[in-house]
Short mmCIF file of C-alpha atoms in Angstrom, two decimals:
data_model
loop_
_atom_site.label_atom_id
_atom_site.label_comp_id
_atom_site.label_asym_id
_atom_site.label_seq_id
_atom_site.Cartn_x
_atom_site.Cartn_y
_atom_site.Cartn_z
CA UNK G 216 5.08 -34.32 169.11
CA UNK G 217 2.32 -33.37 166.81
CA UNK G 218 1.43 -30.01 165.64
CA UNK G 219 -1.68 -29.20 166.84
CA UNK G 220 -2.89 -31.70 170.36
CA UNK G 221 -6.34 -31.90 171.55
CA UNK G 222 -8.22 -34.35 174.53
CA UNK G 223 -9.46 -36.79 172.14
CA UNK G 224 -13.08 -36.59 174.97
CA UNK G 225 -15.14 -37.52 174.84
CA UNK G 226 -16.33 -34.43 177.35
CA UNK G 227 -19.39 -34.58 178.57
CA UNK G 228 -21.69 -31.89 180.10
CA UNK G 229 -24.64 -31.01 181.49
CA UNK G 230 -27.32 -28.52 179.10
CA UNK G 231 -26.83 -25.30 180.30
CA UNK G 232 -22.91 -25.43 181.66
CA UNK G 233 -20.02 -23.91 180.14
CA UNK G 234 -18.23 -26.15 177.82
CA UNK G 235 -14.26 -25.75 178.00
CA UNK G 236 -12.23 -27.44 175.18
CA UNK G 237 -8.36 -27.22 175.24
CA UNK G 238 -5.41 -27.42 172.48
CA UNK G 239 -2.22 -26.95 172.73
CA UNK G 240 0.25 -26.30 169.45
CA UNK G 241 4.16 -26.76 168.72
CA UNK G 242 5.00 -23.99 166.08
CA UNK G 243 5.57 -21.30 168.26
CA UNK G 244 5.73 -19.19 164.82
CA UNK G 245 2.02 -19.79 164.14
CA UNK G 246 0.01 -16.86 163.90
CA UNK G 247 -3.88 -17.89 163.30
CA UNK G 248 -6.20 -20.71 164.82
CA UNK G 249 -9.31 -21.24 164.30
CA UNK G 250 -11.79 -23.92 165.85
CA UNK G 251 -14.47 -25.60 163.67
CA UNK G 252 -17.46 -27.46 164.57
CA UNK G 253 -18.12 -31.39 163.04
CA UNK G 254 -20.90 -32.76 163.74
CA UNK G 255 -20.98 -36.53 162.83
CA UNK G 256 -20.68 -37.67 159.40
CA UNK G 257 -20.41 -34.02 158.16
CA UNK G 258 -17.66 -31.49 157.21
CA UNK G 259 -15.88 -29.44 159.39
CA UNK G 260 -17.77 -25.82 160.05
CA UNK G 261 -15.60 -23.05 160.99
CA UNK G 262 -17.23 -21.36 164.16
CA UNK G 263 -14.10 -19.10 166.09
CA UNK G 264 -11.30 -17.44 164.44
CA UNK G 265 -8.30 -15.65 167.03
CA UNK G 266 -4.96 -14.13 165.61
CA UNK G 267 -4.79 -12.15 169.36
CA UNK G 268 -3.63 -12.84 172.41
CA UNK G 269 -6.79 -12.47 175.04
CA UNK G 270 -10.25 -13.58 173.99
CA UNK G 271 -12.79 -13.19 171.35
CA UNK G 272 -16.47 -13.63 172.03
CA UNK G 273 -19.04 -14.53 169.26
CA UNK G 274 -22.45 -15.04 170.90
CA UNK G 275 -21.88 -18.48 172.96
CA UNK G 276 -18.78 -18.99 171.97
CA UNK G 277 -15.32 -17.33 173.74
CA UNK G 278 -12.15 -18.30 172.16
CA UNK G 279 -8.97 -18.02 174.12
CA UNK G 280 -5.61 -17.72 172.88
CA UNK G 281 -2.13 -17.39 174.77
CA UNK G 282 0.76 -17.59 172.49
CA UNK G 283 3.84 -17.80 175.27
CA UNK G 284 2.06 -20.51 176.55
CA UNK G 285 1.18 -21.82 173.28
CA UNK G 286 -2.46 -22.49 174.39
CA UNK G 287 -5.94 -22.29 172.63
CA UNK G 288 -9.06 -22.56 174.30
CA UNK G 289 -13.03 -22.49 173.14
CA UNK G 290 -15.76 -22.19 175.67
CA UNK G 291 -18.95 -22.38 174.63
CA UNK G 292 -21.60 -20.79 177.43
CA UNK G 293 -25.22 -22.39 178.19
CA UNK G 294 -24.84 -25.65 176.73
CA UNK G 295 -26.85 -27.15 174.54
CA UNK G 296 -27.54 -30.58 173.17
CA UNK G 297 -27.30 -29.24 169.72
CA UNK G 298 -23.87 -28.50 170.62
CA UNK G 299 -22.91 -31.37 170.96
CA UNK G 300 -20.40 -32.24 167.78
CA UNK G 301 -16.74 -33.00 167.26
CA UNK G 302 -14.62 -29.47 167.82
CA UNK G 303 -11.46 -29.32 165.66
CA UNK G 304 -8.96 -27.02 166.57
CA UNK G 305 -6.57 -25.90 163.78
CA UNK G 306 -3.67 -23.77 162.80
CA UNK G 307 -2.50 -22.33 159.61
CA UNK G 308 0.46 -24.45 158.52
CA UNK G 309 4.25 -22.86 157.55
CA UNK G 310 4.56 -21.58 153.67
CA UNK G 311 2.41 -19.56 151.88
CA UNK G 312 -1.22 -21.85 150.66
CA UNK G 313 -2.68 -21.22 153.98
CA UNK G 314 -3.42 -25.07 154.59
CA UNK G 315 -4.52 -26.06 157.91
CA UNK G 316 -3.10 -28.40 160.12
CA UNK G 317 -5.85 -29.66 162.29
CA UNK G 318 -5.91 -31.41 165.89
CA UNK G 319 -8.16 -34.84 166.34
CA UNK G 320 -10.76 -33.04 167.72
CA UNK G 321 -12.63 -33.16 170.92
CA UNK G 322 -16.21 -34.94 170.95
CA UNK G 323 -18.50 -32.86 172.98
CA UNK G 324 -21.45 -34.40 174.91
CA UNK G 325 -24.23 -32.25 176.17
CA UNK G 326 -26.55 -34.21 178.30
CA UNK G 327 -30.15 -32.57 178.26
CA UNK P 75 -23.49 -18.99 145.96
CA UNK P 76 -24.09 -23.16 146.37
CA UNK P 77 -21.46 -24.04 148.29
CA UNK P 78 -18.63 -26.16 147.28
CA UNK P 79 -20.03 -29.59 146.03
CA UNK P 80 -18.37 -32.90 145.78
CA UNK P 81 -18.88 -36.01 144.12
CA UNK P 82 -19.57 -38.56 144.50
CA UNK P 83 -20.44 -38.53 148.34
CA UNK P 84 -19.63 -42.40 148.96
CA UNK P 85 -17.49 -44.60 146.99
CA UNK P 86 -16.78 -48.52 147.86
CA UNK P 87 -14.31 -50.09 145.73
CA UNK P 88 -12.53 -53.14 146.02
CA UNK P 89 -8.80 -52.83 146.15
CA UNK P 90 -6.75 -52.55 143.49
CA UNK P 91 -9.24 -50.66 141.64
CA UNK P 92 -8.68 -47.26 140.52
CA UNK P 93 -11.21 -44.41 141.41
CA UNK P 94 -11.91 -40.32 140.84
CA UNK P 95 -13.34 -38.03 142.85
CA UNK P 96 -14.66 -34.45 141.78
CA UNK P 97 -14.72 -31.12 143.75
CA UNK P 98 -16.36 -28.39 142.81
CA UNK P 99 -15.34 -25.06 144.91
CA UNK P 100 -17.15 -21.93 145.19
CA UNK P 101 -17.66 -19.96 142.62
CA UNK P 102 -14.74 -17.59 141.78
CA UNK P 103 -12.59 -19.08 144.94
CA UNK P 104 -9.41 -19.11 142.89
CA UNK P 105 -8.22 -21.33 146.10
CA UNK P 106 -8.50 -25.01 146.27
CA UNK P 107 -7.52 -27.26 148.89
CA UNK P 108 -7.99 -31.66 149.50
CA UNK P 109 -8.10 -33.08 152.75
CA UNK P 110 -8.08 -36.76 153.82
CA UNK P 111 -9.73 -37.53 157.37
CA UNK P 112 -9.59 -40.91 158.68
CA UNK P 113 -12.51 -42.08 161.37
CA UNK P 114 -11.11 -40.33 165.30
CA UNK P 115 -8.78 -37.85 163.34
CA UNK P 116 -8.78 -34.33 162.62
CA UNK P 117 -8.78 -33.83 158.75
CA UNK P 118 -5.00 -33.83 157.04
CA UNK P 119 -3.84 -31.71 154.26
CA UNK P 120 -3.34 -33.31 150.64
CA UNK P 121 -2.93 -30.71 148.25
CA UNK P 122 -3.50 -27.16 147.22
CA UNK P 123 -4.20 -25.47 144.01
CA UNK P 124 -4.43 -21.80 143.42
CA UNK P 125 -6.38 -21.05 139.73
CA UNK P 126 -5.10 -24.43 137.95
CA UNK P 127 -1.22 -24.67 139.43
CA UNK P 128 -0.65 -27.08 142.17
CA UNK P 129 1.22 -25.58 144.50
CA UNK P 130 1.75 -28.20 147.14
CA UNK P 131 1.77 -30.99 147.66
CA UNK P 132 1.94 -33.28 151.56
CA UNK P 133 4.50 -35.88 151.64
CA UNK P 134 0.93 -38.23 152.16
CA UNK P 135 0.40 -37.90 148.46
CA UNK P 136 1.87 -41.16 147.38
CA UNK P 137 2.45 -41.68 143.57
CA UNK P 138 -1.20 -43.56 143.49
CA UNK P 139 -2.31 -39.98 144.20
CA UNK P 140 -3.03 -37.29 141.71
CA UNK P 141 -4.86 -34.03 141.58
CA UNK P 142 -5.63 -31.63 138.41
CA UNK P 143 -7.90 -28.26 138.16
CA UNK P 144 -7.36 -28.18 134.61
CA UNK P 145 -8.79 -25.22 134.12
CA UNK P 146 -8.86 -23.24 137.55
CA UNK P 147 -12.28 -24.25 138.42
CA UNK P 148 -13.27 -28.06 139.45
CA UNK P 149 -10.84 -30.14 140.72
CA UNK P 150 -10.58 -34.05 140.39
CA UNK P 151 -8.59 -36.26 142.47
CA UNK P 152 -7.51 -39.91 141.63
CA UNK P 153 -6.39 -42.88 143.68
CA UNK P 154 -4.51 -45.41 141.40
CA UNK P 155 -4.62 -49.13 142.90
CA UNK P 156 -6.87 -48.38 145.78
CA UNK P 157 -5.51 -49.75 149.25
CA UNK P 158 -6.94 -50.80 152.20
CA UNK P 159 -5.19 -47.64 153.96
CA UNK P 160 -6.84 -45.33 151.16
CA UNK P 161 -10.45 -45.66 152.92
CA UNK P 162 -11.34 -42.45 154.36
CA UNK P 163 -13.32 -39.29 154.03
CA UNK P 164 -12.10 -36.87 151.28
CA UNK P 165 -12.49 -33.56 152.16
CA UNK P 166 -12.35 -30.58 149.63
CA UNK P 167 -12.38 -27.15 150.71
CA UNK P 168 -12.07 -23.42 148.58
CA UNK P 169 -11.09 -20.32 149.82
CA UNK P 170 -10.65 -16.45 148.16
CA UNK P 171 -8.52 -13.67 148.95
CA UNK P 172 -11.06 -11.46 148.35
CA UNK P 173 -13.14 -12.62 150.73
CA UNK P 174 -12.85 -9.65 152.82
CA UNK P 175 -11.60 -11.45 155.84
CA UNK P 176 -8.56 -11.10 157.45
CA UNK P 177 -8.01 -14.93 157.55
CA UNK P 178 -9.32 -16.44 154.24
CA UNK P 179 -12.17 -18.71 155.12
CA UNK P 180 -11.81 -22.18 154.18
CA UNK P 181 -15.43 -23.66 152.99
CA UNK P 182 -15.50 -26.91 153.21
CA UNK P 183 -17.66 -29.36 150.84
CA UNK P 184 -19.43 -32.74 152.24
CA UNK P 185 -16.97 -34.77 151.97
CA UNK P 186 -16.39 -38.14 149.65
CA UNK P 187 -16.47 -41.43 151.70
CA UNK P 188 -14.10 -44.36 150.36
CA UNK P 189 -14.41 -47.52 151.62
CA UNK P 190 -11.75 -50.07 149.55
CA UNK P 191 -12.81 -53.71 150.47
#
């Protein structure tokens, strides 16, 4: 089982929908997850950070995070084609350098 | 503040061929951290320096593979006898405790493309 499991996508929606992207982690010990935004042939961007259980909203963007069920979520409101972009969904690995151990990412579509 | 900078951003060698890549972090991010992402993957974790000691390293780090910050600020990384395997994007990233944030921000560079032939 890997670490960190996303839907490899790709998901496509229409401009203007809510975007839901899904990822699901093993180390029920892990504390912080963040999801970063790749568009293609870049590096990742980070665009959500969540420690909490519940959600956190940052403009468009509503991260989701339920640790007994080991479960993060990002959904990203109103759509756009700009959006569209590779999401990466990663968790801070065990020991003390902070590395992250990323999923494969989910390729997001948004058709205009 | 520039950004963390890496070069050079493509590289094709043939294989067998030894090459060395160069990251340069943000300034005064006493963290430094190498990635490798391969083409439908999510990037995986090399190696991590804080100031110039490496501090771990991932069992992917073969013996071909070796990273310095000699003196807590750039950081090179060299692939002895290039393989097939070894193309992929190289991704360096820095980070700071001081930052302010409650989860250290990892800032990513562009990236180093290797294509062995």
């Amino acid at each position: 089982q890997k670490e960190v499991e996303q839907n490899s996508g790709p998901l496509s929606v229409p401009e203007g929908a809510i975007a839901s992207l899904n990822c699901t982690y093993s180390d029920r010990g892990s504390q912080s997850f963040f999801w970063y935004r790749q568009y293609s042939g870049k590096s990742p961007e980070l665009i959500m950070f969540i420690y909490s259980n519940g959600d956190k909203e940052d403009g468009r963007f509503t991260a989701q995070l339920n640790k007994a069920s080991q479960y993060v979520s990002l959904l990203i409101r109103d759509s756009q084609p700009s959006d569209s972009a590779t999401y990466l969904c990663a968790v801070i690995g065990r020991g003390a350098t902070n590395k992250l151990i990323f999923g494969t990412g989910t390729l997001l579509a948004v058709q205009p | 503040d520039t950004g963390v900078s890496q070069d050079p951003r493509h590289k094709i060698t043939k294989r067998g061929q030894n090459v060395t890549f160069r990251c340069d972090p943000i300034s005064e991010h006493n963290r430094l951290y190498w990635y490798r992402q391969t083409l439908g993957q999510g990037p995986e974790f090399l190696t991590y320096f804080q100031n110039e000691a490496q501090l771990e390293k991932s069992r992917l780090l073969s013996d071909r593979f070796s990273a310095e910050r000699p003196k807590g600020s750039f950081s090179t990384l060299e692939i002895q006898r290039t393989e097939q395997g070894d193309s992929a994007m190289y991704l360096c990233a820095s980070s700071s405790p001081l930052d302010g944030s409650s989860y250290n921000e990892q800032f990513f560079g562009p990236g180093t493309r290797l294509t062995v032939l």
